[in-house]
PDB file of C-alpha atoms and ligand atoms in Angstrom:
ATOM      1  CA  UNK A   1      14.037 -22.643  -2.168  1.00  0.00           C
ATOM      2  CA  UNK A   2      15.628 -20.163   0.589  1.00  0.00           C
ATOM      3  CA  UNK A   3      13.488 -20.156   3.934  1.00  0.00           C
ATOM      4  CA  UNK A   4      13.722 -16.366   3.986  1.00  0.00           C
ATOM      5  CA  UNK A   5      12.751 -16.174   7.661  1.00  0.00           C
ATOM      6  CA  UNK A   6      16.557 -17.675   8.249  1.00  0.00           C
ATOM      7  CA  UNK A   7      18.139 -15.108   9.899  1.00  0.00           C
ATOM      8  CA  UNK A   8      21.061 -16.321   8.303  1.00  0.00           C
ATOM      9  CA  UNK A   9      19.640 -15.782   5.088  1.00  0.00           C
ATOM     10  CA  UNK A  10      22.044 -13.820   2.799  1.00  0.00           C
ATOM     11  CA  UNK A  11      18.910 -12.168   0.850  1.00  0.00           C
ATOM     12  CA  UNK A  12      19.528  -7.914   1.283  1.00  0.00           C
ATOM     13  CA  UNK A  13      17.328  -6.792   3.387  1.00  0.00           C
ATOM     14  CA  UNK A  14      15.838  -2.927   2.324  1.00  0.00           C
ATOM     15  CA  UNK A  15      13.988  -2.329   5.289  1.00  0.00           C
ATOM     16  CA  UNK A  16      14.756  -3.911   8.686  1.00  0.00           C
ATOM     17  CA  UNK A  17      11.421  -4.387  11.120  1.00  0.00           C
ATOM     18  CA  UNK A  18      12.388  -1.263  12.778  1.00  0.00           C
ATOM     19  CA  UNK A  19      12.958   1.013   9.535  1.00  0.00           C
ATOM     20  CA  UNK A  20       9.179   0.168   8.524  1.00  0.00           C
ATOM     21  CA  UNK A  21       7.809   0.834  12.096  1.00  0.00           C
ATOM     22  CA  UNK A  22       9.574   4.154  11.745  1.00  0.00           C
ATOM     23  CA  UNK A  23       8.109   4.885   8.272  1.00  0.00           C
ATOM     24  CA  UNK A  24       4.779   3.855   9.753  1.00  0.00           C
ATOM     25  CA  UNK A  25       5.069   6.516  12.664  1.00  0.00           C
ATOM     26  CA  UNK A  26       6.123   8.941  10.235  1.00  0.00           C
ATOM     27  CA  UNK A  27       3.101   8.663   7.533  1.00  0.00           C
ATOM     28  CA  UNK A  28       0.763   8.341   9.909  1.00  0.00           C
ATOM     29  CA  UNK A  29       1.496  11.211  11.645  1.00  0.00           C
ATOM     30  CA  UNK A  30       1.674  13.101   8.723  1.00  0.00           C
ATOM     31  CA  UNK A  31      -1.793  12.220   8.180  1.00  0.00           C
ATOM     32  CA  UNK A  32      -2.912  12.757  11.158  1.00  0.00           C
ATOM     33  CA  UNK A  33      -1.599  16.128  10.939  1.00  0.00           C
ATOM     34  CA  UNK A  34      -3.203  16.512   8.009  1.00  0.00           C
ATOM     35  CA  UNK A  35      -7.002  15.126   9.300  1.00  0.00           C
ATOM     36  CA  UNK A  36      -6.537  17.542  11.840  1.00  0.00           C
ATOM     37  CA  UNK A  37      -5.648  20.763  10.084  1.00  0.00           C
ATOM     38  CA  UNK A  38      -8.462  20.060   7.350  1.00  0.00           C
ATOM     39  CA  UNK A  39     -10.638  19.334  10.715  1.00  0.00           C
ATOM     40  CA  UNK A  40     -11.389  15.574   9.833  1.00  0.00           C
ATOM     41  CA  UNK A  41     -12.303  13.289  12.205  1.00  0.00           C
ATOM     42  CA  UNK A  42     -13.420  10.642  10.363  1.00  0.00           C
ATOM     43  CA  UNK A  43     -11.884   8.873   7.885  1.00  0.00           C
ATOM     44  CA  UNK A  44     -12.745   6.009   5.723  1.00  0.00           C
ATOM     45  CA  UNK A  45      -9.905   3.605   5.198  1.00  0.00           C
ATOM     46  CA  UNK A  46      -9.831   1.431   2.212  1.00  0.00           C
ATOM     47  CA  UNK A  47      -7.192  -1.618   1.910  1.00  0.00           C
ATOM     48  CA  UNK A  48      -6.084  -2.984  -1.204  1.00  0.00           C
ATOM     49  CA  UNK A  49      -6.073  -6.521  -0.987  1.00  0.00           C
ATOM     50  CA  UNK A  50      -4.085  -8.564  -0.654  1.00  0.00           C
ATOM     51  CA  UNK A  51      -0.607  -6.711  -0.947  1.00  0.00           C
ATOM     52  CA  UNK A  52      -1.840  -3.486   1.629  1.00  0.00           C
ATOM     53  CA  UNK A  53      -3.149  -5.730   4.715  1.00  0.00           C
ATOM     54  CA  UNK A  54       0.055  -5.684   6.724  1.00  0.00           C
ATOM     55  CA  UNK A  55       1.124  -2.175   6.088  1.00  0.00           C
ATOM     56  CA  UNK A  56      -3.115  -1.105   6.540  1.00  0.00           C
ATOM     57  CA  UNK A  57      -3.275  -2.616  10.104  1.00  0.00           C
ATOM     58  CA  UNK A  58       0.207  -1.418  11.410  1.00  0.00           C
ATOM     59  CA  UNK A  59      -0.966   2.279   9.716  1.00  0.00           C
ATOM     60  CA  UNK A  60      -4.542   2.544  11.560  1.00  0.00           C
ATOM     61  CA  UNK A  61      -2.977   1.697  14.715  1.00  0.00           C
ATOM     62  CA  UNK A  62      -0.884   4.810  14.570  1.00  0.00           C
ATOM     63  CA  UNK A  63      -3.314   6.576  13.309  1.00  0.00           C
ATOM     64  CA  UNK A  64      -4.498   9.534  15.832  1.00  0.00           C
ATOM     65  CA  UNK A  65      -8.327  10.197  14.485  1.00  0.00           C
ATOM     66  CA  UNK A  66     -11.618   9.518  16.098  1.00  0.00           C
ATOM     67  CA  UNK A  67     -13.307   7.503  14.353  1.00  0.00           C
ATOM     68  CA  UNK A  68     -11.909   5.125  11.749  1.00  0.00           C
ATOM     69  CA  UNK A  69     -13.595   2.955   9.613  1.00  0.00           C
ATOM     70  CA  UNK A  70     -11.935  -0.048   7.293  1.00  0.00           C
ATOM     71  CA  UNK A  71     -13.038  -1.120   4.065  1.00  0.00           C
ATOM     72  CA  UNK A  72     -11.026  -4.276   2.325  1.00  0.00           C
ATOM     73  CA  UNK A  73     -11.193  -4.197  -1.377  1.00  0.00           C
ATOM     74  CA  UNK A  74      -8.991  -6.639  -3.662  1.00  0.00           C
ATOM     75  CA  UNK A  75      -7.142  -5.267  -7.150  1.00  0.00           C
ATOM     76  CA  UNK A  76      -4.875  -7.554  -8.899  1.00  0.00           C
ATOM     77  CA  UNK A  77      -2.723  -6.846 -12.274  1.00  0.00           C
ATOM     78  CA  UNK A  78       0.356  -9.081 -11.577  1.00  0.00           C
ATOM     79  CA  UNK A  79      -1.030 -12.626 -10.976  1.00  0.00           C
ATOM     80  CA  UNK A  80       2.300 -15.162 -10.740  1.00  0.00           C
ATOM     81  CA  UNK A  81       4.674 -13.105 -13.057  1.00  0.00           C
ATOM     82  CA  UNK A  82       6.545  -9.707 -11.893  1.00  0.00           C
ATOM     83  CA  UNK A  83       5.403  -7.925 -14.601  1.00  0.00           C
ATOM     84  CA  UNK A  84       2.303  -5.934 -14.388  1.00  0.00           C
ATOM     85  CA  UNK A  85      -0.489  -7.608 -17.059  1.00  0.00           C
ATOM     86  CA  UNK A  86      -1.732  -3.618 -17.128  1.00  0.00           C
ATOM     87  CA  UNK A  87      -5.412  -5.215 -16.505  1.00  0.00           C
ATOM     88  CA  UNK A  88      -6.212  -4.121 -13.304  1.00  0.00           C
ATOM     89  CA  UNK A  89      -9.014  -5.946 -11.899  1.00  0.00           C
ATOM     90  CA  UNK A  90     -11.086  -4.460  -9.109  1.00  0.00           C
ATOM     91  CA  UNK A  91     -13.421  -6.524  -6.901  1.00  0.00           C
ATOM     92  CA  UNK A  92     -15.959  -5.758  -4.256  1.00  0.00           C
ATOM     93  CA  UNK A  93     -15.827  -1.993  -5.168  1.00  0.00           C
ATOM     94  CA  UNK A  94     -19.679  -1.956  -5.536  1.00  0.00           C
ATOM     95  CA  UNK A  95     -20.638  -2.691  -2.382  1.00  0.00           C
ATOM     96  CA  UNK A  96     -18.945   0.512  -0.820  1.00  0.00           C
ATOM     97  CA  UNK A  97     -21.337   3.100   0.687  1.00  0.00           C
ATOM     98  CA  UNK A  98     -18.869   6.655   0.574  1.00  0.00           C
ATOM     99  CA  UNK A  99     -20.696   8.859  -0.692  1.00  0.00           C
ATOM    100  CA  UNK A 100     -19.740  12.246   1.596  1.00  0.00           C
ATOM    101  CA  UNK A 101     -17.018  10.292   3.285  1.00  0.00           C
ATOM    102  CA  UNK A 102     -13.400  11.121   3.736  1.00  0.00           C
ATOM    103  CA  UNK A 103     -11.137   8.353   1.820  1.00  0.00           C
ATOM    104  CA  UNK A 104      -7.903   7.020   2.628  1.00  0.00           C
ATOM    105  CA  UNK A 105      -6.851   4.570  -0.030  1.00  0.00           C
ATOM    106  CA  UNK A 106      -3.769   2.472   1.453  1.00  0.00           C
ATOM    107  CA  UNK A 107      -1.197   0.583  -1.093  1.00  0.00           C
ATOM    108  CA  UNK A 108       1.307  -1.367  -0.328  1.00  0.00           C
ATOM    109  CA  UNK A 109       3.580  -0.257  -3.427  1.00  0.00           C
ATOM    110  CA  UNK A 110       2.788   2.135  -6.354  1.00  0.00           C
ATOM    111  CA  UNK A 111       4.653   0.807  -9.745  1.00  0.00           C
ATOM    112  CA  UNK A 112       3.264   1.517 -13.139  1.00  0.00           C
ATOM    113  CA  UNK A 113       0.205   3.496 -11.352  1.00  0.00           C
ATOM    114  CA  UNK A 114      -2.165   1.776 -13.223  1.00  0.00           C
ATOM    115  CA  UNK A 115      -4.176   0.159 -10.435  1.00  0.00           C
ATOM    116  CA  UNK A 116      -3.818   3.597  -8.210  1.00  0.00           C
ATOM    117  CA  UNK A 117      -5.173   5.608 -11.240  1.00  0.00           C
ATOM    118  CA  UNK A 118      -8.023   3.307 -12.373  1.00  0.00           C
ATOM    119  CA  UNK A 119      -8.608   2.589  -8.150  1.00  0.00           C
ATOM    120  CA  UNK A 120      -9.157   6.583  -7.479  1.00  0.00           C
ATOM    121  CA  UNK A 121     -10.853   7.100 -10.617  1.00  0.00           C
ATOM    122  CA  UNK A 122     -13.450   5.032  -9.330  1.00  0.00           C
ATOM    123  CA  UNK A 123     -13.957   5.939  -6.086  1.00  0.00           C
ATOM    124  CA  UNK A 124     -14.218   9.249  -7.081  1.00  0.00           C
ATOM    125  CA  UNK A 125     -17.213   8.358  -8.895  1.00  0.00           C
ATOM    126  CA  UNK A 126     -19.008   7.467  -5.614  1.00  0.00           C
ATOM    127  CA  UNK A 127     -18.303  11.302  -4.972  1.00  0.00           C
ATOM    128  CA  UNK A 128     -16.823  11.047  -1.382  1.00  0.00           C
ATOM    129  CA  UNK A 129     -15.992  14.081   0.375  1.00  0.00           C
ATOM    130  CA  UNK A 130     -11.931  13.881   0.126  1.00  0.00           C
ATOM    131  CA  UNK A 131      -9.839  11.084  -1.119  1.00  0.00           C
ATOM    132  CA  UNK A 132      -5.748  10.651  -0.751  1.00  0.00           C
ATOM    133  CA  UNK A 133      -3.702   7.881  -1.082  1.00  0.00           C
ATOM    134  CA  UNK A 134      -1.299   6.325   0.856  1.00  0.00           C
ATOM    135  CA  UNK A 135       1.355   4.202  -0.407  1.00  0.00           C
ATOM    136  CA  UNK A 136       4.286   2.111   1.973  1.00  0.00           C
ATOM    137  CA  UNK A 137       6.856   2.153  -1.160  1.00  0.00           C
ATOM    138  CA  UNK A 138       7.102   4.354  -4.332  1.00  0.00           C
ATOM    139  CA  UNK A 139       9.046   3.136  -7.588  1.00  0.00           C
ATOM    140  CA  UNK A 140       8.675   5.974  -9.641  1.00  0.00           C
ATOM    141  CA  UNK A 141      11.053   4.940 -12.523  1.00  0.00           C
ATOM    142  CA  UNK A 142       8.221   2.100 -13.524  1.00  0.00           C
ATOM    143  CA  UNK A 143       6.054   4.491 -14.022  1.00  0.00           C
ATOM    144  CA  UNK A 144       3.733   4.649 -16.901  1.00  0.00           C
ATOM    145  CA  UNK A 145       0.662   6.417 -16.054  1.00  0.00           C
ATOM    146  CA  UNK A 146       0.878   9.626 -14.332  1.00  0.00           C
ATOM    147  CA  UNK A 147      -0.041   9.191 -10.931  1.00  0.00           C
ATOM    148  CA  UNK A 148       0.967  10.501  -7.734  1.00  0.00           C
ATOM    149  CA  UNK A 149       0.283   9.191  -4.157  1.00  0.00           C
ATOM    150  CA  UNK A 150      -0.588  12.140  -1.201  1.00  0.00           C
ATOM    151  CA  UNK A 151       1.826  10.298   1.291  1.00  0.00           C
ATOM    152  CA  UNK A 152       4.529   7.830   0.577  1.00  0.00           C
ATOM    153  CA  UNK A 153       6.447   5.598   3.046  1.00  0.00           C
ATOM    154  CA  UNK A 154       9.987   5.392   0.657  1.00  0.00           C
ATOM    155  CA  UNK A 155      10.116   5.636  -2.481  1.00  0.00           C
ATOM    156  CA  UNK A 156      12.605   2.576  -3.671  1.00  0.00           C
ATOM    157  CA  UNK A 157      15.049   1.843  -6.721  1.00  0.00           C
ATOM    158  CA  UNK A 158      13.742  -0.258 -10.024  1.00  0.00           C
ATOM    159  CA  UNK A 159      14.178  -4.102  -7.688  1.00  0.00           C
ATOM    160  CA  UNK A 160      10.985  -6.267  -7.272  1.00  0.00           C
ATOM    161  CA  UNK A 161      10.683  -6.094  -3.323  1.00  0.00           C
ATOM    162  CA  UNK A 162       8.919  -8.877  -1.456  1.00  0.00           C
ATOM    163  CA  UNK A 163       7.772  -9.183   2.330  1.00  0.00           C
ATOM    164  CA  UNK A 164       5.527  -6.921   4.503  1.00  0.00           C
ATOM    165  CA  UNK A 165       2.467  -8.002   2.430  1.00  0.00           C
ATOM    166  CA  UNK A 166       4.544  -7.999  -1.103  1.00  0.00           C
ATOM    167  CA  UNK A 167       4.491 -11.400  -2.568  1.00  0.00           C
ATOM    168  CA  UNK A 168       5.517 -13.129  -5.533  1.00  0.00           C
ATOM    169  CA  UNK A 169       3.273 -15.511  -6.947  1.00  0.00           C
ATOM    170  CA  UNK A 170       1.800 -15.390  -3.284  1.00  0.00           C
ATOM    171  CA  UNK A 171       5.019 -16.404  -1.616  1.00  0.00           C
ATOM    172  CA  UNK A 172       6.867 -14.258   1.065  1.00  0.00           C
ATOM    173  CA  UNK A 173       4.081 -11.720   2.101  1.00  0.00           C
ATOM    174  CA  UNK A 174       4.316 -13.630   6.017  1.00  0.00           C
ATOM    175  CA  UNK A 175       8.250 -11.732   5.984  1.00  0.00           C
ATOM    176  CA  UNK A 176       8.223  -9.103   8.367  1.00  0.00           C
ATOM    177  CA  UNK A 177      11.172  -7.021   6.668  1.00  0.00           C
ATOM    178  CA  UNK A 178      11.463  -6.425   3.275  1.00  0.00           C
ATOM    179  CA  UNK A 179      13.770  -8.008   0.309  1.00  0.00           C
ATOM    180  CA  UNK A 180      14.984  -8.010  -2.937  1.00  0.00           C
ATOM    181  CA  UNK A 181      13.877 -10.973  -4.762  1.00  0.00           C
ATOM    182  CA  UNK A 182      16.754 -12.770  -6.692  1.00  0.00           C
TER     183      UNK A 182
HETATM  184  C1  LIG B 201       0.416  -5.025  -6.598  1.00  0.00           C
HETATM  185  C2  LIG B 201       0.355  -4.005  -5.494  1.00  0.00           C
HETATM  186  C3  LIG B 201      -0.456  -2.883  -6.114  1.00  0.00           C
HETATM  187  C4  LIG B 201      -0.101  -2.976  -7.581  1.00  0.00           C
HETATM  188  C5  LIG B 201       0.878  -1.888  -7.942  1.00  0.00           C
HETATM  189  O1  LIG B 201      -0.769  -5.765  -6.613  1.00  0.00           O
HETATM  190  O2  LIG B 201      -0.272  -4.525  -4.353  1.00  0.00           O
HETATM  191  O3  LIG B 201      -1.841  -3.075  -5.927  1.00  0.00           O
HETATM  192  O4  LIG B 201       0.506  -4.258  -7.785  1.00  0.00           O
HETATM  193  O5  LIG B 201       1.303  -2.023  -9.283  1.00  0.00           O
HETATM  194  P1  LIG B 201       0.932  -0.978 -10.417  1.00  0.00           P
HETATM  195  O6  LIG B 201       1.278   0.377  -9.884  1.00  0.00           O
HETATM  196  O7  LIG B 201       1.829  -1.406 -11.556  1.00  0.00           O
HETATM  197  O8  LIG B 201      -0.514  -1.124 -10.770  1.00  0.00           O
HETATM  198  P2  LIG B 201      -0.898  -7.182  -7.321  1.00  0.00           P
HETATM  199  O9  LIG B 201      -1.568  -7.038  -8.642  1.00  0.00           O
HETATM  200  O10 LIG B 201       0.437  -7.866  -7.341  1.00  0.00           O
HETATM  201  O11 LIG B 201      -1.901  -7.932  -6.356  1.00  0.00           O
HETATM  202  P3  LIG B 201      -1.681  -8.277  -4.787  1.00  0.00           P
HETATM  203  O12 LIG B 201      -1.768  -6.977  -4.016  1.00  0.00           O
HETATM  204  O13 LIG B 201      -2.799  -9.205  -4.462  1.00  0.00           O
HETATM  205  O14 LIG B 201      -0.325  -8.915  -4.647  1.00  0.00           O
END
């Protein structure tokens, strides 16, 4: 197999280190912007393990809020293929405490939207004050659900992307630029 960390590697790379710390700035001054115009100054972040962990702790760093808190939950519908199973399963969702709060949900990529759209549903259900969703990539042409994120880092053709937390079957989430898998 390819080391993929060669920089010689002749894998094409989508986004560079510096494109993504760009499209970091960006979002999270957008939502920033946003927390401040809505008067918000405390925001509940919740990662989506695993994929979101890199992308989460770049985006809270930028973020320019008081107080932030982080939640970690996991959801998993892909397991080692690249095709989504469509059976999204959620874990430690119980044990949040939201109720009132104001919800950032933060995805590494939105594909089908299943996982976003079953995700939301449920954490609406612990009635928070406001929730939006963050995504780092967009592939709207696999969509089959109808689901749209409140900020999105690029939105990216129909290629399955690994690196900056994206894996497949758990391999290449350590890359700190993104790929096309071949
Ligand atoms: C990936 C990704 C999203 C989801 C998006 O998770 O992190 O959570 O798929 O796909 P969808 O829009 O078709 O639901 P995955 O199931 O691969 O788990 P992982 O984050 O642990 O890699």
């Amino acid at each position: 197999m390819r080391d993929m960390k060669d920089k010689n590697s002749k894998n094409k790379i989508l986004f560079s280190e510096t494109d993504i710390k760009d499209i970091v700035c960006r979002v999270a001054d957008e939502i920033s912007q946003d927390c401040k115009s809505m008067g918000i100054n405390s925001l509940n972040v919740i990662c989506v393990l695993k994929g979101a962990f890199v992308f989460a702790a770049d985006l809270v760093r930028q973020l320019e809020i008081p107080n932030i808190n982080i939640e970690f939950i996991s959801a998993s519908s892909y397991g080692s293929s690249d095709v989504s199973s469509g059976n999204v399963k959620l874990g430690c969702i119980d044990n949040l405490s939201i109720f009132g709060e104001n919800i950032l949900i933060v995805e590494d990529i939105i594909d089908t939207g299943n996982t976003l759209k079953k995700l939301t549903e449920q954490i609406k259900s612990f009635e928070p004050n406001t929730v939006r969703v963050c995504a780092m990539f967009d592939k709207p042409d696999r969509r089959s659900v109808d689901f749209d994120a409140d900020y999105v880092g690029s939105v990216i053709p129909d290629e399955f992307i690994v690196g900056y937390g994206l894996d497949y079957a758990e391999m290449y989430r350590d890359l700190p630029y993104v790929t096309v898998l071949k």
